[in-house]
Coordinates of C-alpha atoms in Angstrom, one line a residue:
M1 CA -33.7 -70.5 -106.6
P2 CA -31.0 -73.2 -106.7
R3 CA -27.5 -72.3 -105.6
H4 CA -24.1 -73.8 -104.8
H5 CA -24.9 -77.2 -106.3
Q6 CA -22.6 -77.3 -109.3
R7 CA -19.1 -78.6 -108.7
R8 CA -16.2 -76.7 -110.0
R9 CA -13.6 -78.6 -112.0
L10 CA -10.1 -77.8 -110.7
I11 CA -6.6 -78.5 -111.8
L12 CA -3.8 -77.6 -109.4
A13 CA -0.8 -76.0 -111.1
A14 CA 2.6 -74.9 -110.1
A15 CA 2.0 -71.1 -110.3
P16 CA 1.9 -69.7 -106.8
L17 CA -1.2 -67.8 -105.6
T18 CA -1.7 -66.2 -102.3
L19 CA -5.5 -66.3 -101.7
A20 CA -7.4 -63.4 -100.1
G21 CA -7.5 -63.1 -96.3
L22 CA -10.0 -64.6 -93.8
V23 CA -13.7 -64.8 -94.8
L24 CA -15.4 -62.2 -92.7
A25 CA -19.0 -62.4 -91.6
G26 CA -20.1 -58.8 -92.1
C27 CA -19.9 -56.3 -94.9
A28 CA -16.3 -55.4 -94.1
A29 CA -14.0 -56.1 -97.0
T30 CA -11.1 -58.5 -96.9
Q31 CA -7.7 -57.7 -98.5
A32 CA -7.5 -57.8 -102.3
V33 CA -6.2 -60.9 -104.0
A34 CA -2.5 -60.9 -104.2
S35 CA -0.7 -59.7 -107.3
G36 CA 0.9 -62.1 -109.8
S37 CA 4.4 -61.7 -108.3
P38 CA 5.6 -65.0 -106.7
S39 CA 5.0 -65.0 -103.0
T40 CA 7.5 -66.0 -100.4
D41 CA 4.8 -66.5 -97.7
A42 CA 4.9 -69.9 -96.1
N43 CA 1.1 -70.1 -96.6
T44 CA 1.3 -69.7 -100.4
E45 CA -1.0 -72.1 -102.2
T46 CA -1.0 -73.4 -105.7
A47 CA -3.3 -71.7 -108.3
A48 CA -6.4 -73.4 -109.5
V49 CA -7.7 -73.2 -113.0
V50 CA -10.7 -74.4 -114.8
D51 CA -9.9 -77.2 -117.3
S52 CA -8.9 -76.6 -120.9
D53 CA -12.2 -75.0 -121.9
L54 CA -11.7 -71.3 -121.1
S55 CA -14.9 -70.1 -122.7
A56 CA -17.1 -67.8 -120.7
E57 CA -19.9 -70.3 -120.9
A58 CA -17.8 -73.1 -119.4
V59 CA -16.4 -70.9 -116.7
L60 CA -19.9 -69.7 -115.6
A61 CA -21.3 -73.2 -115.7
A62 CA -18.6 -74.3 -113.3
N63 CA -19.7 -71.6 -110.8
H64 CA -22.7 -71.5 -108.5
D65 CA -26.2 -70.4 -109.6
V66 CA -26.7 -66.7 -108.9
T67 CA -29.8 -65.7 -107.0
A68 CA -31.7 -62.6 -108.2
V69 CA -35.2 -61.1 -107.7
N70 CA -36.7 -60.5 -111.1
D71 CA -39.3 -57.8 -111.6
D72 CA -42.0 -60.3 -112.5
E73 CA -41.7 -62.0 -109.1
W74 CA -43.6 -59.2 -107.3
S75 CA -46.2 -56.5 -108.0
A76 CA -45.9 -52.8 -107.3
S77 CA -49.7 -52.7 -106.6
D78 CA -49.0 -54.7 -103.4
A79 CA -46.6 -52.0 -102.1
A80 CA -47.1 -50.5 -98.6
D81 CA -46.1 -46.9 -98.6
I82 CA -43.4 -45.5 -96.3
T83 CA -43.2 -41.7 -96.3
L84 CA -39.8 -40.3 -95.2
S85 CA -40.0 -36.9 -93.5
G86 CA -36.8 -35.4 -92.1
T87 CA -35.8 -37.2 -89.0
S88 CA -38.9 -39.5 -88.9
A89 CA -41.2 -41.5 -91.2
S90 CA -44.7 -42.9 -91.3
S91 CA -46.4 -46.0 -92.7
D92 CA -49.8 -47.8 -92.3
S93 CA -48.0 -51.2 -92.6
D94 CA -47.8 -53.3 -89.4
A95 CA -44.5 -54.6 -90.7
V96 CA -43.0 -51.1 -90.5
S97 CA -41.8 -49.5 -87.2
V98 CA -40.3 -46.1 -86.7
D99 CA -37.9 -45.5 -83.7
G100 CA -36.6 -41.9 -83.9
S101 CA -34.9 -41.7 -87.3
T102 CA -34.6 -45.5 -87.8
V103 CA -37.2 -47.2 -90.0
T104 CA -37.4 -51.0 -89.6
I105 CA -39.1 -53.4 -92.0
S106 CA -39.8 -56.8 -90.3
A107 CA -41.7 -58.9 -92.8
A108 CA -41.6 -60.0 -96.4
G109 CA -43.4 -57.8 -98.9
V110 CA -43.2 -54.8 -101.2
Y111 CA -42.5 -51.3 -99.7
R112 CA -42.5 -48.0 -101.5
L113 CA -40.2 -45.3 -100.0
T114 CA -40.7 -41.6 -100.9
G115 CA -39.4 -38.4 -99.3
S116 CA -36.2 -37.7 -97.4
L117 CA -34.8 -39.2 -94.2
D118 CA -31.9 -38.1 -92.1
G119 CA -31.6 -41.6 -90.6
Q120 CA -31.5 -45.2 -91.5
V121 CA -33.7 -47.9 -93.2
V122 CA -33.2 -51.4 -91.7
V123 CA -34.6 -54.6 -93.1
A124 CA -34.8 -57.2 -90.3
A125 CA -37.1 -59.8 -91.8
P126 CA -37.3 -63.6 -91.4
D127 CA -34.5 -65.6 -93.0
D128 CA -36.8 -66.9 -95.7
A129 CA -38.3 -63.5 -96.6
Q130 CA -38.3 -61.7 -99.9
V131 CA -38.3 -57.9 -99.4
V132 CA -38.7 -55.4 -102.3
L133 CA -37.9 -51.7 -101.6
I134 CA -39.2 -49.4 -104.3
L135 CA -37.2 -46.2 -104.2
D136 CA -39.4 -43.5 -105.6
D137 CA -37.6 -40.2 -105.2
A138 CA -36.3 -41.4 -101.8
D139 CA -33.2 -39.9 -100.2
V140 CA -31.7 -41.5 -97.1
T141 CA -28.8 -39.8 -95.4
A142 CA -27.2 -41.5 -92.4
S143 CA -24.7 -39.8 -90.1
D144 CA -23.5 -42.7 -88.1
S145 CA -24.5 -45.9 -90.0
P146 CA -25.3 -47.3 -93.4
A147 CA -28.2 -45.6 -95.1
I148 CA -29.9 -49.0 -95.9
T149 CA -29.0 -52.1 -93.9
V150 CA -30.3 -55.6 -94.3
T151 CA -29.6 -57.5 -91.1
S152 CA -31.7 -60.5 -92.0
A153 CA -33.8 -61.7 -95.0
D154 CA -33.4 -64.2 -97.8
D155 CA -33.6 -62.0 -100.9
V156 CA -33.8 -58.2 -101.0
A157 CA -34.4 -56.0 -104.1
L158 CA -34.0 -52.3 -104.6
Y159 CA -36.3 -51.2 -107.4
L160 CA -35.7 -47.8 -108.9
A161 CA -39.1 -46.4 -109.9
E162 CA -39.6 -45.1 -113.4
G163 CA -38.7 -41.4 -113.7
S164 CA -37.5 -41.2 -110.1
S165 CA -34.2 -40.0 -108.7
S166 CA -33.1 -41.4 -105.3
S167 CA -29.9 -41.2 -103.2
V168 CA -28.2 -42.9 -100.2
S169 CA -25.3 -41.6 -98.2
D170 CA -23.7 -43.1 -95.1
A171 CA -21.4 -42.3 -92.2
S172 CA -18.1 -40.6 -92.7
S173 CA -16.2 -43.4 -90.8
Y174 CA -16.7 -46.8 -89.2
A175 CA -15.0 -48.7 -86.4
D176 CA -12.5 -51.3 -87.7
D177 CA -14.8 -54.1 -86.4
A178 CA -18.0 -52.7 -87.8
D179 CA -20.4 -55.4 -89.0
A180 CA -21.9 -53.1 -91.6
N181 CA -19.8 -50.4 -93.3
A182 CA -21.3 -49.4 -96.6
A183 CA -23.9 -47.0 -97.8
V184 CA -26.1 -50.0 -98.7
C185 CA -25.1 -53.1 -96.8
A186 CA -27.0 -56.4 -97.1
H187 CA -26.5 -59.6 -95.2
S188 CA -28.6 -61.3 -97.9
D189 CA -28.8 -61.6 -101.7
L190 CA -29.3 -58.1 -103.2
T191 CA -30.8 -57.2 -106.6
I192 CA -31.0 -53.7 -108.1
S193 CA -33.4 -53.1 -111.0
G194 CA -35.8 -50.5 -112.4
T195 CA -35.4 -47.6 -114.8
G196 CA -34.9 -44.8 -112.3
S197 CA -31.6 -43.5 -110.9
L198 CA -29.7 -44.1 -107.7
D199 CA -26.8 -42.0 -106.4
V200 CA -24.7 -43.8 -103.8
S201 CA -22.2 -42.0 -101.5
G202 CA -20.0 -44.4 -99.6
N203 CA -18.4 -41.9 -97.3
G204 CA -17.0 -44.2 -94.7
N205 CA -16.0 -47.3 -96.7
D206 CA -17.8 -49.1 -99.5
G207 CA -20.7 -48.1 -101.7
I208 CA -22.9 -51.1 -102.1
T209 CA -22.1 -54.5 -100.5
S210 CA -23.8 -57.9 -100.1
T211 CA -22.5 -60.8 -98.2
D212 CA -24.1 -63.1 -100.8
D213 CA -25.0 -62.4 -104.4
L214 CA -25.2 -58.8 -105.7
V215 CA -27.0 -58.5 -109.0
I216 CA -27.5 -55.3 -111.1
L217 CA -30.3 -55.9 -113.6
A218 CA -31.1 -52.3 -114.6
G219 CA -31.1 -48.7 -113.5
D220 CA -28.9 -45.7 -113.7
I221 CA -26.6 -46.1 -110.8
T222 CA -23.7 -43.8 -109.7
V223 CA -21.4 -44.9 -106.9
D224 CA -18.7 -42.8 -105.2
A225 CA -16.9 -44.7 -102.4
V226 CA -13.8 -44.0 -100.4
D227 CA -12.9 -47.8 -100.6
D228 CA -14.7 -50.4 -102.8
G229 CA -17.5 -49.4 -105.0
L230 CA -19.6 -52.5 -105.3
R231 CA -18.8 -55.8 -103.5
G232 CA -20.7 -59.0 -103.8
K233 CA -19.0 -61.4 -101.4
D234 CA -20.3 -64.6 -103.1
S235 CA -20.6 -63.0 -106.6
L236 CA -21.3 -59.8 -108.4
T237 CA -23.3 -59.8 -111.7
V238 CA -24.2 -56.9 -114.0
E239 CA -26.8 -57.7 -116.6
G240 CA -27.9 -54.3 -117.7
G241 CA -28.4 -50.6 -116.8
T242 CA -25.8 -47.9 -116.5
L243 CA -23.3 -48.2 -113.7
A244 CA -20.7 -45.5 -113.0
V245 CA -18.3 -46.2 -110.1
T246 CA -15.6 -44.0 -108.6
A247 CA -13.7 -45.9 -105.9
G248 CA -10.6 -45.2 -103.8
G249 CA -10.1 -49.0 -103.6
D250 CA -11.5 -51.6 -106.0
A251 CA -14.5 -50.6 -108.2
L252 CA -16.1 -54.0 -108.5
K253 CA -15.1 -56.8 -106.1
S254 CA -16.0 -60.4 -105.2
D255 CA -13.7 -61.9 -102.6
Q256 CA -15.2 -65.2 -101.4
D257 CA -12.3 -67.6 -101.4
A258 CA -13.7 -70.3 -99.2
D259 CA -15.8 -71.8 -102.0
A260 CA -14.3 -72.4 -105.5
T261 CA -17.7 -71.9 -107.2
Q262 CA -18.0 -68.4 -105.7
G263 CA -16.0 -65.2 -105.6
F264 CA -16.6 -64.2 -109.2
V265 CA -17.8 -61.1 -111.2
A266 CA -19.9 -61.6 -114.4
I267 CA -20.8 -58.7 -116.8
T268 CA -23.3 -59.7 -119.4
G269 CA -24.7 -56.4 -120.5
G270 CA -25.2 -52.7 -119.7
T271 CA -22.8 -49.8 -119.6
V272 CA -20.1 -50.1 -116.9
D273 CA -17.7 -47.2 -116.3
L274 CA -15.1 -47.8 -113.5
T275 CA -12.5 -45.4 -112.0
S276 CA -10.5 -46.9 -109.2
G277 CA -7.5 -46.1 -107.0
D278 CA -6.8 -49.8 -106.8
D279 CA -8.1 -52.6 -109.1
G280 CA -11.0 -51.9 -111.5
I281 CA -12.4 -55.5 -111.1
S282 CA -10.9 -57.7 -108.4
V283 CA -12.1 -61.3 -107.9
A284 CA -11.0 -64.3 -105.8
T285 CA -11.9 -66.7 -108.7
D286 CA -13.3 -65.6 -112.1
A287 CA -13.9 -62.4 -114.0
V288 CA -16.3 -63.1 -116.9
I289 CA -17.5 -60.6 -119.6
T290 CA -19.9 -61.6 -122.3
G291 CA -21.6 -58.3 -123.3
G292 CA -22.1 -54.7 -122.6
T293 CA -19.6 -51.8 -122.6
V294 CA -16.9 -51.8 -119.9
T295 CA -14.5 -48.9 -119.4
I296 CA -11.9 -49.1 -116.6
S297 CA -9.4 -46.6 -115.4
S298 CA -7.4 -47.9 -112.5
G299 CA -4.6 -46.4 -110.5
E300 CA -4.9 -42.9 -111.7
D301 CA -3.1 -41.7 -108.6
A302 CA -0.5 -44.5 -108.6
S303 CA 3.1 -43.3 -109.1
A304 CA 4.3 -46.5 -110.7
A305 CA 3.2 -49.9 -111.9
S306 CA 4.5 -51.4 -108.6
D307 CA 1.6 -49.7 -106.9
G308 CA -0.3 -52.7 -108.2
A309 CA -3.5 -51.1 -109.6
K310 CA -4.7 -53.5 -112.2
G311 CA -7.6 -53.2 -114.6
I312 CA -9.1 -56.7 -114.2
T313 CA -7.4 -59.2 -111.8
A314 CA -8.6 -62.7 -111.1
G315 CA -7.4 -65.6 -108.9
V316 CA -8.4 -68.3 -111.3
V317 CA -9.7 -67.2 -114.8
V318 CA -10.5 -64.1 -116.8
A319 CA -12.9 -65.0 -119.7
I320 CA -14.0 -62.5 -122.2
D321 CA -16.3 -63.7 -125.0
G322 CA -18.1 -60.5 -125.9
G323 CA -18.7 -56.9 -125.2
D324 CA -16.5 -53.8 -125.6
V325 CA -13.8 -53.6 -123.0
T326 CA -11.4 -50.7 -122.6
V327 CA -8.8 -50.6 -119.8
A328 CA -6.2 -48.1 -118.8
A329 CA -4.2 -49.3 -115.8
A330 CA -1.1 -48.4 -113.8
D331 CA -0.2 -52.1 -113.5
D332 CA -1.4 -55.0 -115.6
A333 CA -4.5 -54.2 -117.6
I334 CA -5.8 -57.8 -117.4
H335 CA -4.2 -60.2 -115.0
S336 CA -5.0 -63.8 -113.9
N337 CA -3.1 -65.9 -111.3
G338 CA -4.5 -68.8 -113.4
S339 CA -5.5 -68.4 -117.1
V340 CA -7.0 -65.9 -119.5
G341 CA -9.3 -66.8 -122.4
I342 CA -10.6 -64.4 -125.0
G343 CA -13.1 -65.7 -127.5
G344 CA -14.9 -62.6 -128.8
G345 CA -15.7 -59.0 -128.2
T346 CA -13.4 -56.0 -128.5
V347 CA -10.6 -55.6 -125.9
T348 CA -8.4 -52.4 -125.9
V349 CA -5.9 -51.9 -123.1
A350 CA -3.1 -49.5 -122.2
T351 CA -0.9 -50.2 -119.2
G352 CA 2.3 -49.4 -117.3
D353 CA 3.2 -53.1 -117.2
D354 CA 1.7 -56.1 -118.9
G355 CA -1.2 -55.7 -121.3
I356 CA -2.7 -59.1 -120.7
H357 CA -1.0 -61.5 -118.2
A358 CA -1.7 -65.1 -117.2
D359 CA 0.4 -67.1 -114.8
Q360 CA -0.6 -70.1 -116.8
R361 CA -2.4 -70.3 -120.2
L362 CA -3.3 -67.2 -122.3
E363 CA -5.5 -67.9 -125.3
I364 CA -7.1 -65.7 -127.9
R365 CA -9.6 -67.6 -130.1
D366 CA -11.5 -64.7 -131.6
G367 CA -12.4 -61.0 -131.1
A368 CA -10.4 -57.8 -131.6
V369 CA -7.6 -57.4 -129.0
A370 CA -5.4 -54.3 -129.0
V371 CA -2.6 -53.5 -126.5
T372 CA -1.9 -49.9 -127.4
D373 CA 0.8 -49.2 -124.8
S374 CA 2.6 -51.6 -122.5
Y375 CA 5.9 -52.8 -121.1
E376 CA 5.1 -56.4 -122.2
G377 CA 2.0 -56.9 -124.3
L378 CA 0.9 -60.5 -123.8
E379 CA 2.5 -62.8 -121.1
G380 CA 1.8 -66.3 -120.0
T381 CA 3.4 -69.7 -119.6
D382 CA 1.5 -71.0 -122.7
I383 CA 0.2 -68.6 -125.2
A384 CA -2.1 -69.8 -128.0
L385 CA -3.4 -67.4 -130.6
S386 CA -5.8 -69.1 -133.0
G387 CA -8.2 -66.4 -134.3
G388 CA -9.4 -62.9 -134.2
T389 CA -7.2 -59.8 -134.5
V390 CA -4.3 -59.2 -132.1
D391 CA -2.4 -55.9 -132.2
V392 CA 0.3 -55.3 -129.6
T393 CA 2.6 -52.4 -128.9
A394 CA 5.2 -52.9 -126.2
S395 CA 8.4 -51.2 -125.1
D396 CA 9.9 -54.5 -124.2
D397 CA 8.7 -58.0 -125.4
G398 CA 5.5 -58.1 -127.4
V399 CA 4.4 -61.7 -126.7
N400 CA 6.3 -63.4 -123.9
A401 CA 6.0 -67.0 -122.8
A402 CA 7.7 -67.3 -119.4
G403 CA 7.1 -68.4 -115.9
A404 CA 7.3 -72.2 -115.9
S405 CA 10.7 -72.1 -114.2
A406 CA 13.1 -69.7 -112.7
G407 CA 14.6 -68.9 -116.1
G408 CA 18.0 -69.3 -117.6
E409 CA 18.9 -70.1 -121.2
Q410 CA 17.6 -73.7 -121.4
N411 CA 14.3 -74.7 -122.9
T412 CA 12.0 -74.8 -119.9
G413 CA 8.8 -75.8 -121.7
E414 CA 6.9 -72.6 -122.3
T415 CA 5.1 -72.2 -125.6
I416 CA 3.9 -69.7 -128.1
T417 CA 1.6 -71.2 -130.7
I418 CA 0.0 -69.1 -133.5
S419 CA -2.4 -71.2 -135.6
G420 CA -4.8 -68.6 -137.0
G421 CA -6.0 -65.0 -136.9
S422 CA -4.0 -61.8 -137.5
V423 CA -1.2 -60.9 -135.1
T424 CA 0.7 -57.6 -135.4
V425 CA 3.4 -56.7 -132.9
V426 CA 5.6 -53.6 -132.6
S427 CA 8.1 -54.1 -129.8
G428 CA 11.2 -52.5 -128.3
G429 CA 12.5 -55.9 -127.3
D430 CA 11.6 -59.3 -128.7
S431 CA 8.4 -59.4 -130.7
L432 CA 7.8 -63.1 -129.9
D433 CA 9.9 -64.4 -126.9
S434 CA 9.6 -67.9 -125.4
N435 CA 11.7 -69.5 -122.8
G436 CA 10.5 -72.7 -124.5
T437 CA 9.4 -73.0 -128.1
I438 CA 7.6 -71.0 -130.8
A439 CA 5.3 -72.7 -133.4
I440 CA 3.5 -71.0 -136.2
T441 CA 1.1 -73.0 -138.3
G442 CA -1.4 -70.5 -139.6
G443 CA -2.7 -67.0 -139.6
T444 CA -0.8 -63.8 -140.5
T445 CA 1.9 -62.6 -138.2
V446 CA 3.6 -59.2 -138.7
L447 CA 6.5 -58.4 -136.4
S448 CA 8.3 -55.1 -136.1
G449 CA 11.2 -54.9 -133.8
P450 CA 13.7 -54.5 -132.3
S451 CA 15.5 -51.9 -134.4
D452 CA 18.9 -53.1 -133.0
S453 CA 19.7 -56.6 -131.8
G454 CA 21.2 -56.0 -128.4
G455 CA 20.7 -59.7 -127.6
Q456 CA 17.0 -59.4 -128.7
G457 CA 15.1 -60.5 -131.8
A458 CA 11.8 -60.4 -133.5
L459 CA 11.6 -64.2 -132.8
D460 CA 13.5 -65.4 -129.8
A461 CA 13.2 -68.8 -128.2
N462 CA 15.3 -71.1 -126.0
G463 CA 13.9 -74.0 -127.9
A464 CA 12.9 -74.4 -131.5
I465 CA 11.3 -71.8 -133.7
A466 CA 9.1 -73.8 -136.2
I467 CA 7.2 -72.3 -139.1
D468 CA 4.8 -74.8 -140.7
G469 CA 2.2 -72.6 -142.2
G470 CA 0.6 -69.1 -142.3
E471 CA 2.4 -66.0 -143.2
V472 CA 5.3 -64.5 -141.1
L473 CA 6.5 -61.0 -142.0
V474 CA 9.3 -59.3 -140.0
A475 CA 11.0 -55.9 -140.1
G476 CA 13.7 -56.0 -137.5
T477 CA 17.2 -57.3 -137.2
A478 CA 18.7 -60.6 -138.3
L479 CA 17.1 -64.0 -137.9
V480 CA 18.1 -67.4 -136.6
D481 CA 17.2 -70.1 -139.2
P482 CA 13.8 -71.4 -138.3
T483 CA 12.9 -75.1 -138.5
G484 CA 9.6 -76.4 -139.9
S485 CA 8.4 -77.3 -143.4
Q486 CA 7.5 -73.9 -144.8
P487 CA 10.2 -72.1 -146.9
W488 CA 11.4 -68.6 -146.0
L489 CA 13.7 -65.8 -147.1
A490 CA 15.7 -63.1 -145.3
A491 CA 17.3 -59.9 -146.6
S492 CA 19.5 -57.1 -145.3
A493 CA 17.2 -54.1 -145.9
S494 CA 17.0 -50.9 -143.8
G495 CA 14.1 -48.6 -143.3
S496 CA 12.0 -46.6 -140.9
A497 CA 8.7 -46.9 -139.2
G498 CA 5.9 -46.4 -141.7
D499 CA 7.9 -47.7 -144.6
T500 CA 6.3 -50.2 -147.0
V501 CA 8.2 -53.5 -147.5
T502 CA 7.4 -55.5 -150.6
V503 CA 8.5 -59.0 -151.6
R504 CA 8.4 -60.1 -155.3
D505 CA 9.1 -63.4 -156.9
A506 CA 11.4 -63.9 -159.9
S507 CA 8.5 -63.1 -162.2
G508 CA 7.9 -59.7 -160.5
T509 CA 4.7 -60.8 -158.8
V510 CA 4.1 -59.3 -155.4
I511 CA 3.8 -62.2 -152.9
A512 CA 3.9 -60.1 -149.7
T513 CA 3.6 -56.5 -148.6
F514 CA 3.4 -54.9 -145.2
E515 CA 4.1 -51.7 -143.3
A516 CA 7.0 -51.6 -140.8
G517 CA 6.0 -50.6 -137.3
R518 CA 9.5 -49.3 -136.4
D519 CA 13.0 -48.8 -137.8
F520 CA 14.6 -52.0 -139.1
R521 CA 17.8 -53.4 -140.6
A522 CA 16.6 -56.8 -141.9
V523 CA 13.5 -58.3 -143.4
F524 CA 12.2 -61.9 -143.1
Y525 CA 9.2 -63.5 -144.9
S526 CA 7.7 -67.0 -144.8
G527 CA 4.5 -67.9 -146.6
P528 CA 2.9 -70.3 -149.0
A529 CA 4.1 -68.5 -152.1
V530 CA 7.8 -69.0 -151.2
T531 CA 9.3 -72.0 -153.0
D532 CA 12.5 -74.0 -152.3
G533 CA 15.5 -72.3 -153.8
G534 CA 13.5 -69.5 -155.4
S535 CA 14.8 -66.1 -156.0
Y536 CA 13.1 -63.0 -154.5
T537 CA 13.4 -59.2 -154.5
V538 CA 12.8 -57.2 -151.4
A539 CA 11.9 -53.5 -151.8
V540 CA 11.4 -50.7 -149.3
N541 CA 9.0 -47.9 -150.5
G542 CA 9.4 -49.3 -154.0
A543 CA 13.2 -49.1 -154.1
T544 CA 15.0 -52.5 -154.4
A545 CA 17.0 -53.3 -151.3
A546 CA 18.1 -56.8 -152.0
T547 CA 17.7 -59.9 -154.2
V548 CA 17.9 -63.1 -152.2
T549 CA 17.6 -66.8 -152.4
E550 CA 15.1 -68.8 -150.3
G551 CA 16.7 -70.4 -147.3
S552 CA 19.7 -68.1 -147.2
N553 CA 20.0 -66.0 -144.2
V554 CA 21.6 -62.5 -143.9
A555 CA 25.4 -62.4 -143.3
G556 CA 26.8 -61.6 -139.9
G557 CA 24.0 -62.6 -137.5
M558 CA 22.8 -60.2 -134.8
G559 CA 22.8 -61.6 -131.3
G560 CA 22.2 -65.2 -130.1
G561 CA 20.0 -67.9 -131.4
P562 CA 18.0 -70.5 -129.5
G563 CA 19.2 -70.5 -125.9
G564 CA 19.9 -66.8 -126.0
G565 CA 23.7 -67.2 -126.4
G566 CA 25.8 -66.5 -129.4
G567 CA 26.1 -68.2 -132.7
G568 CA 22.7 -67.9 -134.3
R569 CA 20.9 -65.2 -136.2
R570 CA 17.4 -63.8 -135.7
P571 CA 15.3 -60.8 -136.7

């Protein structure tokens, strides 16, 4: 099959990225990709991102073609039988040799393994060979090596026979320089398929690793590993089946950083349940999800977010265009040293730090995104929300555009743009916070917070806050006068979380109503029904709180306006 022939489109950007360590020849893992914190290492490189199309389709098209062995490429009727029996085995195939408790397969073909072996199965076939191992109630337990090792071949497949239950278990420890250190270790492309089950115990290091492409097409696979669960050096793809991974390190990993078209994880289907001590999904380049159900719990044993256990972390792009993704993480739930694009699916995250973080662009075009618990909900240099449903709960800023410079009170160019969809934010700090500008041109934006100003506001920007369309509803503190063409109103009105805020025009017609997400002292509304100079009544739980005129802000502003200093007013 073709591979490595598509050229990745790259843009160098200013956000720093320390790439993973040296590319190793064996199944031994490299260090994980560095976190999003700026590095002071002299070897720090700039981050690379795919161009402006952050769709999963575009990201995958820019990566190399994955190699897999499909079930229709071979026939079970051609299988040579290998019977495993304690510390030995037997087979009538000339391509199978048995030396003590080591079974070696030396030629292309299909082989059916049954029985139990206290030893090792080795595939040492020609470099152009395709080898299929049918695991049919086969149990391989190795005391001083991997259970299954591929030392040479082109493509290898593990097929889990229908109705069968197989297992592999490896050594309890490996030398630091071991060339193979996983329960299943392949120096080739590796595909797993079939409808049976496979239980993998990675006692000494990783569960399943491939130095090339690792593809899961089907099967009921359970992996328990002291370090990484599944690692495809060049790529890791899950298309179907049920995959349950418990890992002391990363659950799913691809760490090839020598080729920009490799080092990615793609999940297009199946049920994936990941529990990890470190990152749930860790990639040198891209993490792509287009289907299936993905559940991640990372850093359960971490004492704080600084321990760095992230749900999904990528060196270049995280692209989610489908599927059902749920993440609970000690550190960022979804993190990219480049960009994040969400164009579909359901994404629900809870985290000890950022819900979704991009060093560069973060865009949500469609789908249902919920950050149920976070320090900061959405964070990136440029944040664009154009569709779908976004619901954020944060103890500090809800949506934060930062990172283009070292900070300060000047406009440093970051942007928050809301042009469509439904955005709801409940925050302890600023609901929308930009070191540059905020522009709202469409959609419905409901902001609750903060209860007290304290130098914070529901909308806070060092540059302009422009409202030119959509609906903006705020229950917070006082507001700096926005720019833009769309009229607005503000009122001093107090209430508590759960209270209903209603805005009526002079004729008594309700033009806006929403539920406050937290305690508030002021209300702001901008929408198409507000007219220049109009008179409006604001009520809380049906009781009139204020009658105001369009374009008149509340008296005695709370905190600073643009630039973060004094003098302005903001909710």
